[in-house]
PDB file of C-alpha atoms in Angstrom:
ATOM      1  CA  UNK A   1      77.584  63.108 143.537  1.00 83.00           C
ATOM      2  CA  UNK A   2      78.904  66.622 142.972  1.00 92.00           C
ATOM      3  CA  UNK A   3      78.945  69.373 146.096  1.00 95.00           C
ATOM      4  CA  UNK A   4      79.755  72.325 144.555  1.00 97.00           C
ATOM      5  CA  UNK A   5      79.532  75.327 147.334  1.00 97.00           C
ATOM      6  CA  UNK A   6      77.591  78.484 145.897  1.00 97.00           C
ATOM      7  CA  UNK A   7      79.681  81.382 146.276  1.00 97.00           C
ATOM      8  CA  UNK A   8      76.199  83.808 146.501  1.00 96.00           C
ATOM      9  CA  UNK A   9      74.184  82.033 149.530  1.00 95.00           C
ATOM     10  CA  UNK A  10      77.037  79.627 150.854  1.00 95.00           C
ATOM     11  CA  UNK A  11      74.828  76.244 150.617  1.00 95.00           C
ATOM     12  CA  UNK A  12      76.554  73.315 149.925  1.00 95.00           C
ATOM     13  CA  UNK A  13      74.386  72.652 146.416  1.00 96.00           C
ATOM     14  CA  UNK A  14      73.826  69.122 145.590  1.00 94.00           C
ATOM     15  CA  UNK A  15      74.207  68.497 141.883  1.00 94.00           C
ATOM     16  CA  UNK A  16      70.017  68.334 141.184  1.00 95.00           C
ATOM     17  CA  UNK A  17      69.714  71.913 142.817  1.00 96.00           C
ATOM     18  CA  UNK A  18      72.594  73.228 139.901  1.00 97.00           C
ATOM     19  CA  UNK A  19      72.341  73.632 136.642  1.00 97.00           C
ATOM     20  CA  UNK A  20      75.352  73.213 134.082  1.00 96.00           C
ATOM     21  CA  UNK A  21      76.132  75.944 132.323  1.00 96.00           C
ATOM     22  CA  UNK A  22      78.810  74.789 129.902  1.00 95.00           C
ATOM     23  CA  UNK A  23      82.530  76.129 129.432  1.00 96.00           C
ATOM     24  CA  UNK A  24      83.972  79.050 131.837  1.00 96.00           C
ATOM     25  CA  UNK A  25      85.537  82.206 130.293  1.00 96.00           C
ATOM     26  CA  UNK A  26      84.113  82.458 126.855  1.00 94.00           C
ATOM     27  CA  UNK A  27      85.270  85.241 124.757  1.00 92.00           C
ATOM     28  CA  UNK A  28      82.588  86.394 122.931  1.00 93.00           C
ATOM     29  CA  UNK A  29      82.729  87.020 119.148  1.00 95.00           C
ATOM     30  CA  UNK A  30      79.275  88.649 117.287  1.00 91.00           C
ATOM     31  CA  UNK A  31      79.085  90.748 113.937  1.00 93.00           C
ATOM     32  CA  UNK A  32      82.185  92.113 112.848  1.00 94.00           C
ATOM     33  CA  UNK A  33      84.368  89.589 113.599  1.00 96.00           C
ATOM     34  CA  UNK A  34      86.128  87.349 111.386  1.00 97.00           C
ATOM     35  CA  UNK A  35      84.390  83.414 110.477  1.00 96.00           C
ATOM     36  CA  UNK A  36      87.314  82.080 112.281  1.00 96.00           C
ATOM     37  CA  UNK A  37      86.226  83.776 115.750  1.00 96.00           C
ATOM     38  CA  UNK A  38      82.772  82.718 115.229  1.00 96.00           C
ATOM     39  CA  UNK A  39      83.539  79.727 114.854  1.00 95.00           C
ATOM     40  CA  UNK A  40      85.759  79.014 117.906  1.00 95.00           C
ATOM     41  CA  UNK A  41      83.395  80.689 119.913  1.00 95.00           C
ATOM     42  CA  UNK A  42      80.345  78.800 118.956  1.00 95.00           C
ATOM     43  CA  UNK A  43      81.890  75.251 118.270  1.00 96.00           C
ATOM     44  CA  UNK A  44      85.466  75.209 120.013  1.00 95.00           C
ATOM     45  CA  UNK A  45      85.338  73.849 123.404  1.00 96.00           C
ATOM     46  CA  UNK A  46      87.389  72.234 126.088  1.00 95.00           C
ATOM     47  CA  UNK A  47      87.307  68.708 126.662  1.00 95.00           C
ATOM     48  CA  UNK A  48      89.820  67.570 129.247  1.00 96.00           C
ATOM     49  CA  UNK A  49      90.708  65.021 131.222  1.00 96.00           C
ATOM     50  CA  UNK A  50      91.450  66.498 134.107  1.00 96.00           C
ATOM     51  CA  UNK A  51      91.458  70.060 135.464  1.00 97.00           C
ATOM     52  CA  UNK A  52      87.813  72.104 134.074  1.00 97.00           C
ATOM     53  CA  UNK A  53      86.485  75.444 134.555  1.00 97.00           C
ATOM     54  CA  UNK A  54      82.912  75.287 134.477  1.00 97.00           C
ATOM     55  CA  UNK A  55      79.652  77.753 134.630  1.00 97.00           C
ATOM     56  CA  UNK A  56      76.843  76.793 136.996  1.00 98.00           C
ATOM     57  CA  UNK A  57      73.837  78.093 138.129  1.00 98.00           C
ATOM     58  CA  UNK A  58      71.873  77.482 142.133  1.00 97.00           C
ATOM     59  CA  UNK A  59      68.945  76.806 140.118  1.00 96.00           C
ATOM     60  CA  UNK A  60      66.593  75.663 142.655  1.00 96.00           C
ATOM     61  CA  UNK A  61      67.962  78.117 145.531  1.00 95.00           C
ATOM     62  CA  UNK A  62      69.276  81.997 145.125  1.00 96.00           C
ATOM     63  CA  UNK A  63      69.465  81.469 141.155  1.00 96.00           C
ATOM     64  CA  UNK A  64      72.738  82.742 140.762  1.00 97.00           C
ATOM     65  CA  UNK A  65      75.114  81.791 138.105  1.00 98.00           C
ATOM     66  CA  UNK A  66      78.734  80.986 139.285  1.00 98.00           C
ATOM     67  CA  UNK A  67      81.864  79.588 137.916  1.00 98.00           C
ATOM     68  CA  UNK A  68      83.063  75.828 139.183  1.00 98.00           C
ATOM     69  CA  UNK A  69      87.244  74.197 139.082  1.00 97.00           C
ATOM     70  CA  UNK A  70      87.087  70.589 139.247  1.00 96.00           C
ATOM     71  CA  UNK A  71      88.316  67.506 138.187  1.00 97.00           C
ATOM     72  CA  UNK A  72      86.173  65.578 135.254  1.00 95.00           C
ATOM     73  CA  UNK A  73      88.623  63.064 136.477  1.00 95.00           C
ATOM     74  CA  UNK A  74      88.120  62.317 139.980  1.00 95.00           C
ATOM     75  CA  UNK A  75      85.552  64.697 140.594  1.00 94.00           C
ATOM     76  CA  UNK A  76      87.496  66.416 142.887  1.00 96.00           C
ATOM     77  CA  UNK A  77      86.162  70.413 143.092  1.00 97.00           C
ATOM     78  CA  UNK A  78      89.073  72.839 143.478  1.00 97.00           C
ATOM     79  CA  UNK A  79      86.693  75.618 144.470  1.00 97.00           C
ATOM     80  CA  UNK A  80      84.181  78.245 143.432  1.00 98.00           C
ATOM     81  CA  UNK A  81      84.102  81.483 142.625  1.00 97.00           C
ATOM     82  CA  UNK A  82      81.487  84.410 141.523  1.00 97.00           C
ATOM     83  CA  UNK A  83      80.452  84.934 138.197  1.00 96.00           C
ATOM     84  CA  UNK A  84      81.780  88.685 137.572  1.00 95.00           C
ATOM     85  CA  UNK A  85      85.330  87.803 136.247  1.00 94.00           C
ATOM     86  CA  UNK A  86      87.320  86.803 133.384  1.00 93.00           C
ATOM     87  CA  UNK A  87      89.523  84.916 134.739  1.00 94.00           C
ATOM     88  CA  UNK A  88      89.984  82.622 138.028  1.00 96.00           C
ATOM     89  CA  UNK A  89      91.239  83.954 140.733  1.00 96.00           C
ATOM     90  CA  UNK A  90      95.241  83.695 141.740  1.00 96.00           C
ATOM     91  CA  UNK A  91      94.579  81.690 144.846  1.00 96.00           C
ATOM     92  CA  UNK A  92      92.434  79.255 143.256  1.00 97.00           C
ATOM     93  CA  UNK A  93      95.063  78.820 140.575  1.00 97.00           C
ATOM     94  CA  UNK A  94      97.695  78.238 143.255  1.00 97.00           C
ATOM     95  CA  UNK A  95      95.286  75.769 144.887  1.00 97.00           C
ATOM     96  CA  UNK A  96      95.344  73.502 141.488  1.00 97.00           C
ATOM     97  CA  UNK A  97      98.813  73.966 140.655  1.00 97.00           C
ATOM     98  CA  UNK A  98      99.767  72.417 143.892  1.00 97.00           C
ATOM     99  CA  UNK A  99      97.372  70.059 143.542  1.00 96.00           C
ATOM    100  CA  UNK A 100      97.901  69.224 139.668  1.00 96.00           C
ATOM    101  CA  UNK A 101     101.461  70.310 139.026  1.00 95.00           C
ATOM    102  CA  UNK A 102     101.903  70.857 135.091  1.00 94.00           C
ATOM    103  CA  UNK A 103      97.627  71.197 134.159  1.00 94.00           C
ATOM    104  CA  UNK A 104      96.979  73.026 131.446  1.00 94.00           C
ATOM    105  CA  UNK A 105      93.781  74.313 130.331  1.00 95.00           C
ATOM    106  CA  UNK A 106      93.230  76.439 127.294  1.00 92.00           C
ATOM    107  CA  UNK A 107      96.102  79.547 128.290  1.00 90.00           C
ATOM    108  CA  UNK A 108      95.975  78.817 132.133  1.00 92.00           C
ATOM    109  CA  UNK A 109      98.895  77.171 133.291  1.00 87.00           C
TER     110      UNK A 109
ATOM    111  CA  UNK B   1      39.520  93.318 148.645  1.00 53.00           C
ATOM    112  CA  UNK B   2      38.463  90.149 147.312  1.00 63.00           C
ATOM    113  CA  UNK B   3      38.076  86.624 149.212  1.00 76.00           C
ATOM    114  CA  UNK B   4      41.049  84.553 149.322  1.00 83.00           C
ATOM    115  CA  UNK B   5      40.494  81.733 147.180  1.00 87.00           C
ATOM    116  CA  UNK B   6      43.341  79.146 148.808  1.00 93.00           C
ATOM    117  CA  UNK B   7      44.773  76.802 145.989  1.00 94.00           C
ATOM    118  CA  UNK B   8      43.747  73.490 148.018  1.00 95.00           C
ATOM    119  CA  UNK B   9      41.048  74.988 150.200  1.00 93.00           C
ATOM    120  CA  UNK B  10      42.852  74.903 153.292  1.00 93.00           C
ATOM    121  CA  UNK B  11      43.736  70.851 152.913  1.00 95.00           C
ATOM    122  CA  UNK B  12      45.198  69.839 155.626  1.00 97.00           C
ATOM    123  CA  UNK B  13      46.775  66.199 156.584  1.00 97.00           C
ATOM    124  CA  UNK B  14      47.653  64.858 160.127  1.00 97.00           C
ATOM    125  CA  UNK B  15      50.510  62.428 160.359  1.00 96.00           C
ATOM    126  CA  UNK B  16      53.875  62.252 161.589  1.00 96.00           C
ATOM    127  CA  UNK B  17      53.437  65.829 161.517  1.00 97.00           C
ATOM    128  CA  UNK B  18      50.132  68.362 161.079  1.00 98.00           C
ATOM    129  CA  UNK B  19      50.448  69.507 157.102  1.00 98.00           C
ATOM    130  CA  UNK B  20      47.731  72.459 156.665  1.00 97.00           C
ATOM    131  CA  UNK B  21      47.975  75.036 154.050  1.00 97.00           C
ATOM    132  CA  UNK B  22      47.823  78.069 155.529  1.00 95.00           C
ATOM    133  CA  UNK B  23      45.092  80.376 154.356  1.00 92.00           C
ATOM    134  CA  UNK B  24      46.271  84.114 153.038  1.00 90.00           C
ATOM    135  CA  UNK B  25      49.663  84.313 153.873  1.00 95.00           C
ATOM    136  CA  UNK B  26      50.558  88.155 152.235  1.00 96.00           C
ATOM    137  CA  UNK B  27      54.000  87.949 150.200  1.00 97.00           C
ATOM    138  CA  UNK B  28      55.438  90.779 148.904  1.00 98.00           C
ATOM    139  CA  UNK B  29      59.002  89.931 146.808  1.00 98.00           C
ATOM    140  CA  UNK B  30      61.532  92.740 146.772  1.00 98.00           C
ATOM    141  CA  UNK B  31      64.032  92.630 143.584  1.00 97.00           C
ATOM    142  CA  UNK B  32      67.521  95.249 144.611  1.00 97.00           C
ATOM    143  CA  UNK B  33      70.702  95.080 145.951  1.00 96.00           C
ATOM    144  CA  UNK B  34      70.241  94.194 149.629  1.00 96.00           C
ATOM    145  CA  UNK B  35      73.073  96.080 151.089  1.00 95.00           C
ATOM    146  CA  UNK B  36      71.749  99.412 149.298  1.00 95.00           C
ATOM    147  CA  UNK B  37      71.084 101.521 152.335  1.00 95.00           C
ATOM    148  CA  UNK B  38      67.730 103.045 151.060  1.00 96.00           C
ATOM    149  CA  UNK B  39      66.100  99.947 150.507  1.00 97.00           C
ATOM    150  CA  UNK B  40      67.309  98.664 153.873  1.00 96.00           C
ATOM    151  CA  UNK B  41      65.564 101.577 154.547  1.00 96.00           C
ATOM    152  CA  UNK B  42      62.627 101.113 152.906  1.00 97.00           C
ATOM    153  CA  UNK B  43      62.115  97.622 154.340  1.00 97.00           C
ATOM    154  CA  UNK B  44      62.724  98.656 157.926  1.00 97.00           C
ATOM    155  CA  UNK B  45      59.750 101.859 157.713  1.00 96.00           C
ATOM    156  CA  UNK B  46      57.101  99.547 155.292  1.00 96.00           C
ATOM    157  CA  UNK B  47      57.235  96.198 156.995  1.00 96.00           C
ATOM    158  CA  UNK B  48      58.792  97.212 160.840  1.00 96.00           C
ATOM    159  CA  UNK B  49      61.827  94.715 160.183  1.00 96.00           C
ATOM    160  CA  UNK B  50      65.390  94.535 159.485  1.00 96.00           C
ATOM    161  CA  UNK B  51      66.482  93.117 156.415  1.00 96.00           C
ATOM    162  CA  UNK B  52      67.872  89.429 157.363  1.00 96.00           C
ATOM    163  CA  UNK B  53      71.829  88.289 156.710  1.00 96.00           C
ATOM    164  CA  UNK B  54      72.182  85.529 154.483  1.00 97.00           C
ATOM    165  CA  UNK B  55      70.039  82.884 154.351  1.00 97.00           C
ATOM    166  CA  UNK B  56      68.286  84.280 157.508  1.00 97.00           C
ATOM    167  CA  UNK B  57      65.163  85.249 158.321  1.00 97.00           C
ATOM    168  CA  UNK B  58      63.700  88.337 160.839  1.00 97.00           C
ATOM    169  CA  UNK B  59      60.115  88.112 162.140  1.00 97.00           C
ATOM    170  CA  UNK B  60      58.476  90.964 163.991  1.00 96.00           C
ATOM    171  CA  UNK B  61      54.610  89.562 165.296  1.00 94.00           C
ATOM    172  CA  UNK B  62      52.995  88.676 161.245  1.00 94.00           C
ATOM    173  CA  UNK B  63      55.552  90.680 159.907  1.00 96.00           C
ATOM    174  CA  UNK B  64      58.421  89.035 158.409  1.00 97.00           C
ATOM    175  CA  UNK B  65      61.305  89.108 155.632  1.00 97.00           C
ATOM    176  CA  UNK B  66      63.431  86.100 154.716  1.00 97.00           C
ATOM    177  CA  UNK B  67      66.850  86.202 152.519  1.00 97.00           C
ATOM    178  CA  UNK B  68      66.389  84.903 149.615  1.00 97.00           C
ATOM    179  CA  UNK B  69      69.469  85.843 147.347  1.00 96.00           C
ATOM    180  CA  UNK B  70      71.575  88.458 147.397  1.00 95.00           C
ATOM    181  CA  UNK B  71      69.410  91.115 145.533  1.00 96.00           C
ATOM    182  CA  UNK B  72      65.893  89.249 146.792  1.00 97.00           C
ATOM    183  CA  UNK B  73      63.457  89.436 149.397  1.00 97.00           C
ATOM    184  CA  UNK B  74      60.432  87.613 150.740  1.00 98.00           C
ATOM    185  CA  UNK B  75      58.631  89.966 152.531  1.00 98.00           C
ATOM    186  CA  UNK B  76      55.281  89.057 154.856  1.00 97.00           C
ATOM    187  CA  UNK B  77      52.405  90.573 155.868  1.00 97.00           C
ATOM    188  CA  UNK B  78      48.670  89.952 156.736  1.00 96.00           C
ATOM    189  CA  UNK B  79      47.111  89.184 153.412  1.00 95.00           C
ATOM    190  CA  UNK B  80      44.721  91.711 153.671  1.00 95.00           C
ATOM    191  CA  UNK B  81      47.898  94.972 154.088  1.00 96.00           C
ATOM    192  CA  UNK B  82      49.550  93.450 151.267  1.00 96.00           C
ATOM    193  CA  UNK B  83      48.806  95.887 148.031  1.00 96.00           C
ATOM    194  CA  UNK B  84      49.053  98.595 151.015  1.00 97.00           C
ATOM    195  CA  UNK B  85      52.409  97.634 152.339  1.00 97.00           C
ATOM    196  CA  UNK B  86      54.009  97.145 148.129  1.00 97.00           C
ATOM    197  CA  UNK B  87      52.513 100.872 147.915  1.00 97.00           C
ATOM    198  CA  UNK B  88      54.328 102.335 151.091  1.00 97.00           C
ATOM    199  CA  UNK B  89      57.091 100.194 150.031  1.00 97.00           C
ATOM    200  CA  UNK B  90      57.100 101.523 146.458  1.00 97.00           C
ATOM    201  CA  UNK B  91      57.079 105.281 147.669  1.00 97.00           C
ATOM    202  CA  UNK B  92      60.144 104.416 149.982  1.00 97.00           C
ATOM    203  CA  UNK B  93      62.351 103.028 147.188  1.00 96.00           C
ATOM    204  CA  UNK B  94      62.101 105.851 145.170  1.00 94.00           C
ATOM    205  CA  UNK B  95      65.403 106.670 143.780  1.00 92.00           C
ATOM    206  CA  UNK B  96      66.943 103.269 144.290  1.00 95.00           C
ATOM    207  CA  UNK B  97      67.106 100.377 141.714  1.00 96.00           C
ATOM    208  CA  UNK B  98      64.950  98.294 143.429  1.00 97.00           C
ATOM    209  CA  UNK B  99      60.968  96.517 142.557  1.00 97.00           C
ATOM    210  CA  UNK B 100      58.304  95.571 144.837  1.00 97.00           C
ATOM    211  CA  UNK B 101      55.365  93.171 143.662  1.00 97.00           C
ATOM    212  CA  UNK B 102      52.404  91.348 145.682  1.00 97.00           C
ATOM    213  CA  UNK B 103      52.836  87.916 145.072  1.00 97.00           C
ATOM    214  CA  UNK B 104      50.478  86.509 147.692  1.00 96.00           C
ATOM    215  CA  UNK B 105      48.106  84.841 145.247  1.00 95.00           C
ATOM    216  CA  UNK B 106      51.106  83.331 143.118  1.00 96.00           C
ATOM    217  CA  UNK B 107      52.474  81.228 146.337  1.00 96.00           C
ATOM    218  CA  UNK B 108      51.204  78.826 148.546  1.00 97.00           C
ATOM    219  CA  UNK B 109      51.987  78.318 152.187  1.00 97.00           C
ATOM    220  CA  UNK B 110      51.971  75.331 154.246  1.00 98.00           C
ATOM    221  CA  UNK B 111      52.389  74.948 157.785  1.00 97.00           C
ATOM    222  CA  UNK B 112      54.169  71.751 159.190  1.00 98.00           C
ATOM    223  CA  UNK B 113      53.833  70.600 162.884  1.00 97.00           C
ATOM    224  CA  UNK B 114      55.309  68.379 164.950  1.00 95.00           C
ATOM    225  CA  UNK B 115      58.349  66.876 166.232  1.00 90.00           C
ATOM    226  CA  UNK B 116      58.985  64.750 162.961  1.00 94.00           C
ATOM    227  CA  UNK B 117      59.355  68.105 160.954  1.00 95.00           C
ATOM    228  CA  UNK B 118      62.794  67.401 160.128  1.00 96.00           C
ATOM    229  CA  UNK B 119      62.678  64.270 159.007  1.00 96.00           C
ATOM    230  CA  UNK B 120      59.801  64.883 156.657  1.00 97.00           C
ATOM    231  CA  UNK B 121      61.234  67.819 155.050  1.00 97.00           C
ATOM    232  CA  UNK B 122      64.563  65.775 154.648  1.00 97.00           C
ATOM    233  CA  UNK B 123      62.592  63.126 152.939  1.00 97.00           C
ATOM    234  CA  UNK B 124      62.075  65.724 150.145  1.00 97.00           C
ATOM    235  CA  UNK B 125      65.431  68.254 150.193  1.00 97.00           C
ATOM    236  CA  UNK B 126      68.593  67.541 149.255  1.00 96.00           C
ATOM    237  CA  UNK B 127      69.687  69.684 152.601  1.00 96.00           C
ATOM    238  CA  UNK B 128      71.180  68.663 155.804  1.00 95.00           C
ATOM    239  CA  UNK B 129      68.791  68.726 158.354  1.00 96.00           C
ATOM    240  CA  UNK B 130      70.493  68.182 161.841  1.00 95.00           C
ATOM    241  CA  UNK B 131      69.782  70.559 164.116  1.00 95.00           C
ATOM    242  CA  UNK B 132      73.580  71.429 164.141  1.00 95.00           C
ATOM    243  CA  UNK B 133      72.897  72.486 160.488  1.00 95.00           C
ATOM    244  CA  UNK B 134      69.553  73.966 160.227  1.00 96.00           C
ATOM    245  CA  UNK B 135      67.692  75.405 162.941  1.00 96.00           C
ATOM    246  CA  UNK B 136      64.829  78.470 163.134  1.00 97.00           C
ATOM    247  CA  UNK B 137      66.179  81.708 162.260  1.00 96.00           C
ATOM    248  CA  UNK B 138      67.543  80.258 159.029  1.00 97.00           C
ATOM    249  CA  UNK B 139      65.742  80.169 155.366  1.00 97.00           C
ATOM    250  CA  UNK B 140      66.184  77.428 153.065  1.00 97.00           C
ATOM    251  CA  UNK B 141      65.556  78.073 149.106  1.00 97.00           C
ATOM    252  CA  UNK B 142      65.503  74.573 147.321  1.00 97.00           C
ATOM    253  CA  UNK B 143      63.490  72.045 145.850  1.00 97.00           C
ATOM    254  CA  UNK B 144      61.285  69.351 147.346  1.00 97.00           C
ATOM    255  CA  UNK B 145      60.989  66.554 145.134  1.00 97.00           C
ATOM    256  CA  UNK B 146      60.431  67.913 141.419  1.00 97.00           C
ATOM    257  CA  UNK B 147      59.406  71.521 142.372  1.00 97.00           C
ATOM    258  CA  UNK B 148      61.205  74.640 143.744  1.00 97.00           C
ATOM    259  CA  UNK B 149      60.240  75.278 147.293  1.00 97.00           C
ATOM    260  CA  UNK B 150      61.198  77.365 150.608  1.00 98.00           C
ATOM    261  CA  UNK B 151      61.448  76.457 153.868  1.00 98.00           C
ATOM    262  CA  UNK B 152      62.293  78.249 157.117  1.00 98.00           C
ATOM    263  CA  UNK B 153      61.649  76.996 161.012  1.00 96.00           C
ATOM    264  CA  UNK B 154      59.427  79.227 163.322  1.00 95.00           C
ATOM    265  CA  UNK B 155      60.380  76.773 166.363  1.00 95.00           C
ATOM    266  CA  UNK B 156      61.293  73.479 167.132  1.00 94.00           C
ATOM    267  CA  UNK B 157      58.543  71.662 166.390  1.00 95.00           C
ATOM    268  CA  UNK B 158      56.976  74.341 163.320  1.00 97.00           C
ATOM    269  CA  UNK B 159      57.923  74.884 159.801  1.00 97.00           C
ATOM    270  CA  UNK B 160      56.814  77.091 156.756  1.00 97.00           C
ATOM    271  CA  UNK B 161      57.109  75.869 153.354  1.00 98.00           C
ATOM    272  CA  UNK B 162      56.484  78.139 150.288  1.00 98.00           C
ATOM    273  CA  UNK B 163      56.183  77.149 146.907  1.00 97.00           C
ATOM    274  CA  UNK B 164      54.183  78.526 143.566  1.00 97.00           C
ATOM    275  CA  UNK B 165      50.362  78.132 143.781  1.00 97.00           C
ATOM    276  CA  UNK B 166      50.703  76.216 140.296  1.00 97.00           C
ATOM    277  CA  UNK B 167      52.065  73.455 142.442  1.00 98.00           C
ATOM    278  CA  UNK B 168      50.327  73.073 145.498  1.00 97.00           C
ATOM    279  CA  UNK B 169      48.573  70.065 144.732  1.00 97.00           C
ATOM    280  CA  UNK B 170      51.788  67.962 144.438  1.00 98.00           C
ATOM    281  CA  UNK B 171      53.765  69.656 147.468  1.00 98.00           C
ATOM    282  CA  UNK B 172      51.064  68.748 149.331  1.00 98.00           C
ATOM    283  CA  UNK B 173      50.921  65.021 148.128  1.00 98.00           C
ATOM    284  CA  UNK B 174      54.470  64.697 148.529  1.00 98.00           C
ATOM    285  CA  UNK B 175      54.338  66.488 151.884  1.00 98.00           C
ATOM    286  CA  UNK B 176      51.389  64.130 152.880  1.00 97.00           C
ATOM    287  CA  UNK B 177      53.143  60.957 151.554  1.00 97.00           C
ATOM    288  CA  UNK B 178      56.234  61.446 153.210  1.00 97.00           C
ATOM    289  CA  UNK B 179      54.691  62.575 156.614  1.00 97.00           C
ATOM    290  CA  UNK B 180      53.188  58.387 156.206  1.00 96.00           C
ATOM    291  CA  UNK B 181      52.243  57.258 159.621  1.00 95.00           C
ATOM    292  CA  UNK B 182      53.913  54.087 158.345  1.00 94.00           C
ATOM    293  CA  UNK B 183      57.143  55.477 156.994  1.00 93.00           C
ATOM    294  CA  UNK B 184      59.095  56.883 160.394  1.00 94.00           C
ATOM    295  CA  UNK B 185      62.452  56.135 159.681  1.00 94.00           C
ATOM    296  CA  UNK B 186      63.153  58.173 163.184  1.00 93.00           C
ATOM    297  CA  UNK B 187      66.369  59.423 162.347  1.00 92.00           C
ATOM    298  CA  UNK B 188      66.325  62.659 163.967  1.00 89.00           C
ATOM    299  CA  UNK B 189      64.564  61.572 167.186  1.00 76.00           C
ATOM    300  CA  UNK B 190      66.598  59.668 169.458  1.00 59.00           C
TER     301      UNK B 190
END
C-alpha cells in the first residue's frame, strides 16, 4: 500500500484517496513544433526500475494535484512536493542521491 | 423560502451509534485563496467566524466554517440565512478573486452519536482514527466506502458527516451497516 503525504492539506493519503496522474515534468509541445516533439511528448515516457517522478492528485480530500519521488522498486517514497515547479526540489534530490547513489532519470542525476 | 425537502426524510438508525440525517443544515462553499486578507475578511463580518488553519474547523453557536483545501471553504449557517449570508458574503468579496455559492440543497448531513463514533467512521475511511490522531476541532475530507465524504467531531461522543445529496441513500446504508449492533469490533473502547 502506497502513503504518499499531500503536500496541500498534510494527510497521510492512502493510495484509493489519490489518483495517478502519469509522468512528472512534461515539456509540453502543441502547434508549431516539429513531429519529433510531438511525438516525445505524447508517446515518450519513463519506465524505470527504480527511482520515478510521478503526478498525483488528493482526489477524494483537498483535490489538489501534486508531484510524488518513489521507488517502482521497493515502493519506497522519497517525498512530495507541490505541483507549481519544473523541476524537483534540491533537497529532495539530495535525499535520493544518498539514498540511490548513481539513479538516473531522464536528465536528473 | 421553500420547505426543505431532506434527501432521506430525516432517516435515522440507532445502533452502536444514533445515525440521523440532519434536516436543513445551510452550506455555503467559498472558492479563493484563504490567506487573501479580504476574504478573511469577508468570512469573519458574513458568518461571525475566523477562517480555520488547515484541516481545522471554527464554530461560533450554528455558525461554522471548516478547511477544506487551501483555496476552499465550507461555510454554515441556519438553512433558512443561507441565500442571505452568500449575498452579504458576495458584497464583502468584492474586489478579491474569490466565489460564494449556496450549496445547502446539493449536500446532505448526518449526525452520528455515541461513544462507538470512531470506530464506525473507521470502518468506512481510510484515516487514522485514534484519538491521538483525530479529535474535534479537526476536519476530515475523504471518502467513505465508494463516495467522497466529510467528517469533523463536535465532541467526544458527536460527529458530522457531509456528503452530496446524490448519495445519501448509500452513506446512510453504509453508515447503518457498519454501526451493526452485531459488528463491535471495540477497538477504540478499552
Amino acid at each position: 500500500m502506497l502513503l504518499l503525504t499531500c503536500p496541500y492539506c498534510g494527510v497521510d493519503a492512502e493510495e484509493t484517496e489519490l489518483h495517478a496522474g502519469g509522468e512528472a515534468h512534461l515539456k509540453r509541445f502543441g502547434p508549431g513544433a516539429s513531429d519529433e516533439d510531438f511525438t516525445a511528448y505524447l508517446f515518450h515516457r519513463e519506465n524505470p526500475k527504480g527511482v520515478h517522478f510521478e503526478r498525483w492528485r488528493h482526489a477524494n480530500g483537498c483535490g489538489k494535484w501534486f508531484h510524488a519521488a518513489r521507488c517502482t522498486n521497493t515502493l519506497e517514497v522519497f517525498g512530495t512536493y507541490k505541483a507549481q515547479t519544473t523541476e524537483p526540489p534540491k533537497d529532495l534530490l539530495d535525499t535520493i542521491r544518498a539514498k540511490r547513489p548513481g539513479f538516473r532519470w531522464r536528465d536528473l542525476a | 423560502m421553500s420547505d426543505v425537502h431532506l434527501a432521506l426524510g430525516g432517516a435515522s438508525f440507532d445502533g452502536l451509534v444514533k445515525i440521523t440525517e440532519l434536516p436543513g443544515q445551510g452550506m455555503v462553499t467559498l472558492r479563493g485563496d484563504l490567506a487573501d486578507k479580504t476574504i478573511v475578511q469577508a468570512v469573519q463580518h458574513a458568518f461571525g467566524v475566523a477562517l480555520p488553519g488547515v484541516r481545522e474547523t471554527a464554530f461560533d453557536g450554528e455558525n461554522g466554517a471548516l478547511w477544506m483545501s487551501p483555496d476552499e471553504a465550507l461555510l454554515l449557517c441556519p438553512y433558512a440565512e443561507a441565500e442571505d449570508r452568500v449575498s452579504a458574503l458576495t458584497g464583502h468579496l468584492q474586489g478579491a478573486h474569490a466565489l460564494a455559492v449556496n450549496v445547502s440543497d446539493a449536500r446532505s448531513v448526518f449526525e452520528l452519536k455515541g461513544r462507538m463514533l470512531r470506530e464506525v467512521i473507521a470502518k468506512l475511511a481510510p484515516v487514522d482514527m485514534s484519538p491521538d490522531a483525530f479529535g474535534p476541532g479537526m476536519v476530515r475530507r475523504t471518502r467513505m466506502a465508494q463516495v467522497a465524504a466529510a467528517f469533523w467531531m463536535d465532541d467526544a461522543s458527536t460527529a458530522r458527516v457531509v456528503c452530496f445529496r446524490s448519495v445519501a441513500g448509500y452513506m446512510f446504508d453504509i453508515l447503518s451497516n457498519a454501526a451493526e449492533e452485531a459488528s463491535a469490533v471495540n477497538y477504540f473502547v478499552r
